[in-house]
Short mmCIF file of C-alpha atoms and ligand atoms in Angstrom, two decimals:
data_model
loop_
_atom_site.label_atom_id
_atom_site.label_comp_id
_atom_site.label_asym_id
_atom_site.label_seq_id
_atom_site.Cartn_x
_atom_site.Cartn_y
_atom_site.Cartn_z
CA UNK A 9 -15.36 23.61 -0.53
CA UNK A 10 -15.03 27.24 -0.75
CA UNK A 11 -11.29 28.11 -1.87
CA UNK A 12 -10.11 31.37 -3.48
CA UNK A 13 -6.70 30.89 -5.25
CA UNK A 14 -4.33 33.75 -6.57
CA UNK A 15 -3.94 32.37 -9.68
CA UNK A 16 -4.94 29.15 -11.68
CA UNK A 17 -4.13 25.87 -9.60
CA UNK A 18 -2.35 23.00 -10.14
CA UNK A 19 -4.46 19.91 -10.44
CA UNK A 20 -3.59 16.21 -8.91
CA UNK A 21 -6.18 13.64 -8.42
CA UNK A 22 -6.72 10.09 -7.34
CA UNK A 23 -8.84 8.02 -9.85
CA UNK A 24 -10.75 4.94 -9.32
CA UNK A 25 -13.92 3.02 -9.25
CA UNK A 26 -15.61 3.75 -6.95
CA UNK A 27 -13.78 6.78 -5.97
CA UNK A 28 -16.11 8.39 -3.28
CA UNK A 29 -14.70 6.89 -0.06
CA UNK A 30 -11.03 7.72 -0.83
CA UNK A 31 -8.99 9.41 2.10
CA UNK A 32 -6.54 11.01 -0.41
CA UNK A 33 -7.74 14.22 -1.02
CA UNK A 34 -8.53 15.29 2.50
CA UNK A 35 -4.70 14.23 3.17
CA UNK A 36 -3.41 16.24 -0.08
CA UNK A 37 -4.97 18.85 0.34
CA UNK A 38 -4.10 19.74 3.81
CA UNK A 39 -0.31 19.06 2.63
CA UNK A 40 -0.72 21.63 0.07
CA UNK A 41 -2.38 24.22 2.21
CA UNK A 42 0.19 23.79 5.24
CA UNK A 43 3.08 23.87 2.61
CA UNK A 44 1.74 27.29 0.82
CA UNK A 45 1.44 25.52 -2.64
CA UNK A 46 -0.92 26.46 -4.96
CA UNK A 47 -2.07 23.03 -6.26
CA UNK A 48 -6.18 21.31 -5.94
CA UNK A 49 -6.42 17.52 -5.36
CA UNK A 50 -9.44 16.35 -6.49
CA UNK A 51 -11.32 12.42 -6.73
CA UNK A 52 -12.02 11.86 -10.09
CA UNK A 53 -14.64 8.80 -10.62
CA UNK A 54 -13.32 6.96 -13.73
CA UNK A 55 -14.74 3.50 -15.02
CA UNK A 56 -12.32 0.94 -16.71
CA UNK A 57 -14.08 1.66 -19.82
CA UNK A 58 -13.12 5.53 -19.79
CA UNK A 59 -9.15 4.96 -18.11
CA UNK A 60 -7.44 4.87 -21.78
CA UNK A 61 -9.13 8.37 -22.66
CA UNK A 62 -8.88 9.67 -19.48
CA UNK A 63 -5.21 8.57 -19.50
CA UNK A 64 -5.06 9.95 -23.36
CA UNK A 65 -6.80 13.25 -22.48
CA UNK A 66 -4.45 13.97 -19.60
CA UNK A 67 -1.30 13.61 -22.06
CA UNK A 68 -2.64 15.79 -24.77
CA UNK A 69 -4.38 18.61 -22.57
CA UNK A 70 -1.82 18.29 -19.51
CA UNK A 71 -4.57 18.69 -17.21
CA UNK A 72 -2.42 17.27 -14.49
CA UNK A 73 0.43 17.70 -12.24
CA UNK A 74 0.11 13.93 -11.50
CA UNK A 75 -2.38 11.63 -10.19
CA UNK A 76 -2.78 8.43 -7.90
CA UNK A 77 -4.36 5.34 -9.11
CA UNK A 78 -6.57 3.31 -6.85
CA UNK A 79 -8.91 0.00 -7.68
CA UNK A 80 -9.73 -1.29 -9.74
CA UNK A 81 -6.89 0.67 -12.17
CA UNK A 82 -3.59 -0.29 -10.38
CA UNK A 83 -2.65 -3.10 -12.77
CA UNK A 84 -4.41 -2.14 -16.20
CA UNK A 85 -3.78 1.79 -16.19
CA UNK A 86 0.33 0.12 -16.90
CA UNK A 87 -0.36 -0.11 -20.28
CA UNK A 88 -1.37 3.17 -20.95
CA UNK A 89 1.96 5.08 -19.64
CA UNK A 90 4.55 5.68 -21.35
CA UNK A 91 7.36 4.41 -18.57
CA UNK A 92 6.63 2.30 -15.30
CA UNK A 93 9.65 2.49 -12.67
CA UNK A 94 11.49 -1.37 -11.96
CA UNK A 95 9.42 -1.48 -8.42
CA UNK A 96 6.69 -0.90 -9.92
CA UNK A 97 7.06 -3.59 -12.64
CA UNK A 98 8.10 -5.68 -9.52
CA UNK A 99 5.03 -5.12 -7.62
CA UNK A 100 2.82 -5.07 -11.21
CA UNK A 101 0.81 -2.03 -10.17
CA UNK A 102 1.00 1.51 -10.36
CA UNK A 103 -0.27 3.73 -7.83
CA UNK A 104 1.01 6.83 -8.77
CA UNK A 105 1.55 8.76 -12.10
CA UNK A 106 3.42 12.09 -12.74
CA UNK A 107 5.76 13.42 -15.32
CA UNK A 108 9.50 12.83 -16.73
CA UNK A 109 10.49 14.92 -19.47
CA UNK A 110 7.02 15.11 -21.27
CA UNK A 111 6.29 11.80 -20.51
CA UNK A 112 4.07 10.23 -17.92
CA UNK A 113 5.25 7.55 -16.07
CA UNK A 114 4.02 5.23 -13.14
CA UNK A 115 5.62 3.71 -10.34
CA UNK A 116 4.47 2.08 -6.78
CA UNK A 117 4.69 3.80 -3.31
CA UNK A 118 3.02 1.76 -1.83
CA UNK A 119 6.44 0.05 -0.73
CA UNK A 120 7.98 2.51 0.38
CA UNK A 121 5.11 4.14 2.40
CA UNK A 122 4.96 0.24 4.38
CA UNK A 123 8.72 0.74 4.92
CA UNK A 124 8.34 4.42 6.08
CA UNK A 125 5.40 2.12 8.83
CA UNK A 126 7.55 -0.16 9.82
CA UNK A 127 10.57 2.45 10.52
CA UNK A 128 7.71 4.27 12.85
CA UNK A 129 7.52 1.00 14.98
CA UNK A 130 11.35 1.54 15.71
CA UNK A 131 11.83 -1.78 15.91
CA UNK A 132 14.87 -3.68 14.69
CA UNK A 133 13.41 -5.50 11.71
CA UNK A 134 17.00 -6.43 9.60
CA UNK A 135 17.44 -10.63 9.56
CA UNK A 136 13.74 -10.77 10.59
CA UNK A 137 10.87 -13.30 10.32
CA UNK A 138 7.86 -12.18 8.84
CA UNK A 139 4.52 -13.75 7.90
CA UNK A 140 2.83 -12.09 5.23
CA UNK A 141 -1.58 -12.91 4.97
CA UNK A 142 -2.30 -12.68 1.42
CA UNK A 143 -1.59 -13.04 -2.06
CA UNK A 144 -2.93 -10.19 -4.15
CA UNK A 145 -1.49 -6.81 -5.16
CA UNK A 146 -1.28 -5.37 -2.41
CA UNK A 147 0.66 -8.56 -0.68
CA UNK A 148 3.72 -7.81 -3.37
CA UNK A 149 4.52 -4.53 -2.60
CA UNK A 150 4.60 -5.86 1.20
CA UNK A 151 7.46 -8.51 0.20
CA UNK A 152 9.23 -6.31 -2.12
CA UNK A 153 9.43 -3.84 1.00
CA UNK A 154 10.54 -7.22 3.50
CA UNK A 155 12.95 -7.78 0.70
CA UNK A 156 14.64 -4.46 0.38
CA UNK A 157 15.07 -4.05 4.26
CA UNK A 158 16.51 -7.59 4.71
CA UNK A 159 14.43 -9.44 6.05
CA UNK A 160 15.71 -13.11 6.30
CA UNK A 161 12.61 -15.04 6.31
CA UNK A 162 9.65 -14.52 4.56
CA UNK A 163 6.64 -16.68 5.13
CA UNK A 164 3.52 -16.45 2.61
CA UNK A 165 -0.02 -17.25 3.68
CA UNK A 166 -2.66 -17.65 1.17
CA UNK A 167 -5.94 -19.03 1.13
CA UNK A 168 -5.51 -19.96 -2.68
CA UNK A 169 -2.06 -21.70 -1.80
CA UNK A 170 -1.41 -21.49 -5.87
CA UNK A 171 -1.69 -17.71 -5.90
CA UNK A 172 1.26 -17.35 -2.92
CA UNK A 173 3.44 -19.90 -5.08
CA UNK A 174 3.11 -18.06 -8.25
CA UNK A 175 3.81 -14.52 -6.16
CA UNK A 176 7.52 -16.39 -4.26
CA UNK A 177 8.18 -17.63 -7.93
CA UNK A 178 7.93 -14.12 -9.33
CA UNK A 179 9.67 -12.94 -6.29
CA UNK A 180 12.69 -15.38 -7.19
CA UNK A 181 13.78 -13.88 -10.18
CA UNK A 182 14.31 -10.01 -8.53
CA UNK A 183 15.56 -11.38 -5.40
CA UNK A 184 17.92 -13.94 -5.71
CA UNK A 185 19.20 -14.70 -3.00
CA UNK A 186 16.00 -14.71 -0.70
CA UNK A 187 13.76 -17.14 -0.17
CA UNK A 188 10.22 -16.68 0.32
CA UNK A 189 8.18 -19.64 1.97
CA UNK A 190 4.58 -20.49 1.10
CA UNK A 191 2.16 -22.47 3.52
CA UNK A 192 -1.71 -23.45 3.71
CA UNK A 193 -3.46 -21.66 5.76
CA UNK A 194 -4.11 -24.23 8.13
CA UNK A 195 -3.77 -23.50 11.95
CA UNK A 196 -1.84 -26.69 12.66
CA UNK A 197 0.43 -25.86 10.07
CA UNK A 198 0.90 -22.48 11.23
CA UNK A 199 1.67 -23.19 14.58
CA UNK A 200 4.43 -25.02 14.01
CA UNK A 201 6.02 -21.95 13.00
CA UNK A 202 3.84 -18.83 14.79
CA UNK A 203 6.92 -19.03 17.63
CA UNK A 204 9.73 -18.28 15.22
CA UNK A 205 7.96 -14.77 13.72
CA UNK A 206 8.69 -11.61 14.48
CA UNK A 207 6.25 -9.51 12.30
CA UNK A 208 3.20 -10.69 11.30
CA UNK A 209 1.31 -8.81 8.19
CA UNK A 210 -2.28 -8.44 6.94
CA UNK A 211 -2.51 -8.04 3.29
CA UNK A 212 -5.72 -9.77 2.64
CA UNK A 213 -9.09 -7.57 2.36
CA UNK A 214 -10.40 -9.85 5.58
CA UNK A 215 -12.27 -6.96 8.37
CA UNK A 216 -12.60 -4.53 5.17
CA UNK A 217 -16.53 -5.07 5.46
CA UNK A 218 -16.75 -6.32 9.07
CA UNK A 219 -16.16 -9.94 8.23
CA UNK A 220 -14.16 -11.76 11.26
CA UNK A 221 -10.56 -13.33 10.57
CA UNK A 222 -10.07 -16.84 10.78
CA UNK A 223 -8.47 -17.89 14.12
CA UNK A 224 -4.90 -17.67 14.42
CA UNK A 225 -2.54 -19.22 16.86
CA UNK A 226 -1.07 -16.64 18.10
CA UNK A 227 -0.75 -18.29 21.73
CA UNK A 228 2.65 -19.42 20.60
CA UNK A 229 3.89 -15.75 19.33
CA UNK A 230 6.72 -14.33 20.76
CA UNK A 231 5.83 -11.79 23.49
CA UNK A 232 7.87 -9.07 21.20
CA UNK A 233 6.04 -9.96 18.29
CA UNK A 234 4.64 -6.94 16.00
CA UNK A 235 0.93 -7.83 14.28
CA UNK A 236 0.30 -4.94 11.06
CA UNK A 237 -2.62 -4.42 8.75
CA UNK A 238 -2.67 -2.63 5.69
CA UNK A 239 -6.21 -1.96 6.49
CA UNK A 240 -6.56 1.53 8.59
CA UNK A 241 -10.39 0.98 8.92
CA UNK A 242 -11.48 0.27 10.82
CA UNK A 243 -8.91 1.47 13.10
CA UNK A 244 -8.90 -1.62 15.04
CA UNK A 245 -9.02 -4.28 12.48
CA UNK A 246 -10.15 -7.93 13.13
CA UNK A 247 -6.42 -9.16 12.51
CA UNK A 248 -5.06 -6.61 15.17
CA UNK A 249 -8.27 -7.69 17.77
CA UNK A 250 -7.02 -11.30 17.93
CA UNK A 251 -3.22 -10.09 17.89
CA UNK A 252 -4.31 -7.26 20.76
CA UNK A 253 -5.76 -10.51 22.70
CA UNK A 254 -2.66 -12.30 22.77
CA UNK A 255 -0.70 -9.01 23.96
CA UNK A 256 1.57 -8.45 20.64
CA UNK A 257 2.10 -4.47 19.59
CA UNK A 258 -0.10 -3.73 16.99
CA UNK A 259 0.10 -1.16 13.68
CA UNK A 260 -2.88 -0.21 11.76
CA UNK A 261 -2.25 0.79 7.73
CA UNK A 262 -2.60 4.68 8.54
CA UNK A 263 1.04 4.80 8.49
CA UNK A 264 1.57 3.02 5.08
CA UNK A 265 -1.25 5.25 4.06
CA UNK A 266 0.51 8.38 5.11
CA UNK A 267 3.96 6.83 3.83
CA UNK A 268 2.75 5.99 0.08
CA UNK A 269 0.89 9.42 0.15
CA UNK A 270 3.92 11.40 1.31
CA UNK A 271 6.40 9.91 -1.65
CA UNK A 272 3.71 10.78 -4.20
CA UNK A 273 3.33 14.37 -2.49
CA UNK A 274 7.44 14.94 -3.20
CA UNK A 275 7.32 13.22 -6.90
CA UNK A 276 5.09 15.84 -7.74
CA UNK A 277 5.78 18.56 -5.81
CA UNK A 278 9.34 18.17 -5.29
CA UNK A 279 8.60 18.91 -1.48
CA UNK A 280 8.40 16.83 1.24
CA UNK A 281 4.85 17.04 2.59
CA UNK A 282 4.29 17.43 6.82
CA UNK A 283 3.45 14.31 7.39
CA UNK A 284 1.92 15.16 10.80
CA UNK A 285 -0.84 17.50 9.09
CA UNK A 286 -1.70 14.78 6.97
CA UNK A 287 -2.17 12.62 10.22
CA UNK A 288 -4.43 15.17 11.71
CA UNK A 289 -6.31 15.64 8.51
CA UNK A 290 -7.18 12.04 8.53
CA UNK A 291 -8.06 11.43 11.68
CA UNK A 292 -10.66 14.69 11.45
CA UNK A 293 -12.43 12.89 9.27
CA UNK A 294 -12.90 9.50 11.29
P1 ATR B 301 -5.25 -6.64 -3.40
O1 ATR B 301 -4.76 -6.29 -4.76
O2 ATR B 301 -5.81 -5.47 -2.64
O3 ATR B 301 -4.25 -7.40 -2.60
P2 ATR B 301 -6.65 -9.00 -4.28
O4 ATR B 301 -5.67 -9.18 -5.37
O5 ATR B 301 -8.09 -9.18 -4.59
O6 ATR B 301 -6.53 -7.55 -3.62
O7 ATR B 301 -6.23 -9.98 -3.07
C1 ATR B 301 -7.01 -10.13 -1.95
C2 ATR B 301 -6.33 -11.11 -1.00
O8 ATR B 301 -7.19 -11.31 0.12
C3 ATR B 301 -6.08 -12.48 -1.62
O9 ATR B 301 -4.89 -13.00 -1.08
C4 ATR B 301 -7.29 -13.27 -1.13
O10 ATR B 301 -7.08 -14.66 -1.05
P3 ATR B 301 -7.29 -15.61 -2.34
O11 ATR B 301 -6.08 -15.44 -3.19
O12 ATR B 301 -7.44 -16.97 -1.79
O13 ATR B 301 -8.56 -15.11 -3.01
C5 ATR B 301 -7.45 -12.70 0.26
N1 ATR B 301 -8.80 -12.90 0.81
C6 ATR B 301 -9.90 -12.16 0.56
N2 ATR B 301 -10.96 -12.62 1.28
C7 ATR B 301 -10.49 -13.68 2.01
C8 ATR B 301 -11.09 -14.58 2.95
N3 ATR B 301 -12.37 -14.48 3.31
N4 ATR B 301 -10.30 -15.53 3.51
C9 ATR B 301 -8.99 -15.64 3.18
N5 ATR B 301 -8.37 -14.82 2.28
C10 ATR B 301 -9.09 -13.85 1.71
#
């Protein structure tokens, strides 16, 4: 990269494990240039062994304006900050980290950039049925977002039916009054209830690596049915090929991607970013 800046930049980062793959600074970056500001993104590659000095040397030097936190950090860099933000202690990850009065704190976009997706779908989604794949991380700060918007019904998939329990337990306590379902992941079991669903999520890392999803019966869906991954590639994940085959509109995770990105971008910058450059960004580098 050849840049020549007026005067000292800025730094932000995303740090992680590996690190090389990551979309973010491609997407930052052409933020920052579009919006004039003189800030660098930039990957760091940081191991779990190095996270509490790297954490430690970014307090004392103030080397950064803020970073994002990717795997395998989300959950352990917590413990290093000096604040975390209630959704974030909801979800129990951080992916983002910037300053309050001298102090650096964490909290989770990842909800909120999954809410920004499913306002894109312009759909009505209030009193909703959703089905939620998954059980991890990345599954939590899906049903804190179903939660928040009012959903009515949420429905919890997990192969390790233990994991989904513990996850609607956890759920219980910050959302009293909803009530979050679990189920096997059994096709007969499922389709007693496929019919009654009106968004169906991916959380779970299936068609990350080209693996195929399990079969689903989506034969029973409702024709206005809306099928999203959190994975945005590929672009046409295995979850969204079998929900393409039975007709249903399908969303990719590009625009949770863009959405989680985009709060970070105004935490730190205090601007709101053009979220259509960071579109085109991303899909340059397909
Ligand atoms: P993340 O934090 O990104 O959500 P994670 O905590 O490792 O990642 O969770 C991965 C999710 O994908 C889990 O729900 C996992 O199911 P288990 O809890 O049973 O492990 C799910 N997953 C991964 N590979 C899977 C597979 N081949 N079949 C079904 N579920 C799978």
């Amino acid at each position: 990269m050849n840049r020549v800046f007026s005067a000292v930049p800025k730094l932000l980062a995303v740090i992680g494990d590996p690190i090389s793959h990551s979309l973010s600074p491609v997407m930052h970056q052409a933020a920052i240039d579009a919006a004039g500001l003189n800030y660098l993104y930039i990957a760091c590659h940081v191991t779990p062994r190095k996270l509490a000095t790297f954490v430690q040397t970014v307090r004392s030097e103030r080397s950064l304006a803020g970073f994002n936190v990717t795997l395998p950090h989300k959950e352990k860099i917590i413990r290093h900050l000096d604040g975390i933000t209630d959704v974030a202690r909801a979800i129990g990850a951080v992916n983002t980290v910037y300053w309050k009065q001298d102090k650096l704190w964490g909290t989770n976009t990842d909800s909120l950039g999954f809410q920004q997706a499913l306002l894109a779908l312009k759909q009505p989604y209030k009193g909703k049925a959703a089905c939620v794949f998954g059980a991890g991380g990345a599954s939590r700060a899906i049903v804190y977002a179903l939660e928040e918007f009012g959903f009515s019904r949420i429905i919890l998939v997990n192969r390790t039916v233990k994991k989904a329990r513990a996850l609607a337990h956890a759920f219980a306590s910050y959302f009293p009054k909803s009530h979050v379902d679990v189920l096997p992941w059994e096709f007969s079991v499922l389709q007693n209830v496929f019919s009654e669903i009106d968004y169906f999520i991916n959380t779970t890392s299936i068609g990350l690596s080209g693996d195929s999803f399990p079969r689903l019966p989506f034969k029973v869906a409702k024709p206005s049915a809306v099928a999203c991954d959190i994975i945005y590639r590929p672009a046409r994940t295995p979850f969204l090929q079998l929900a393409h085959r039975h007709g249903l509109r399908c969303q990719n995770g590009m625009p949770m991607f863009i959405g989680q990105g985009a709060m970070a971008f105004k935490l730190w910058t205090g601007k709101s970013p053009d979220v259509q450059i960071m579109e085109e960004a991303l899909q340059a580098d397909f």
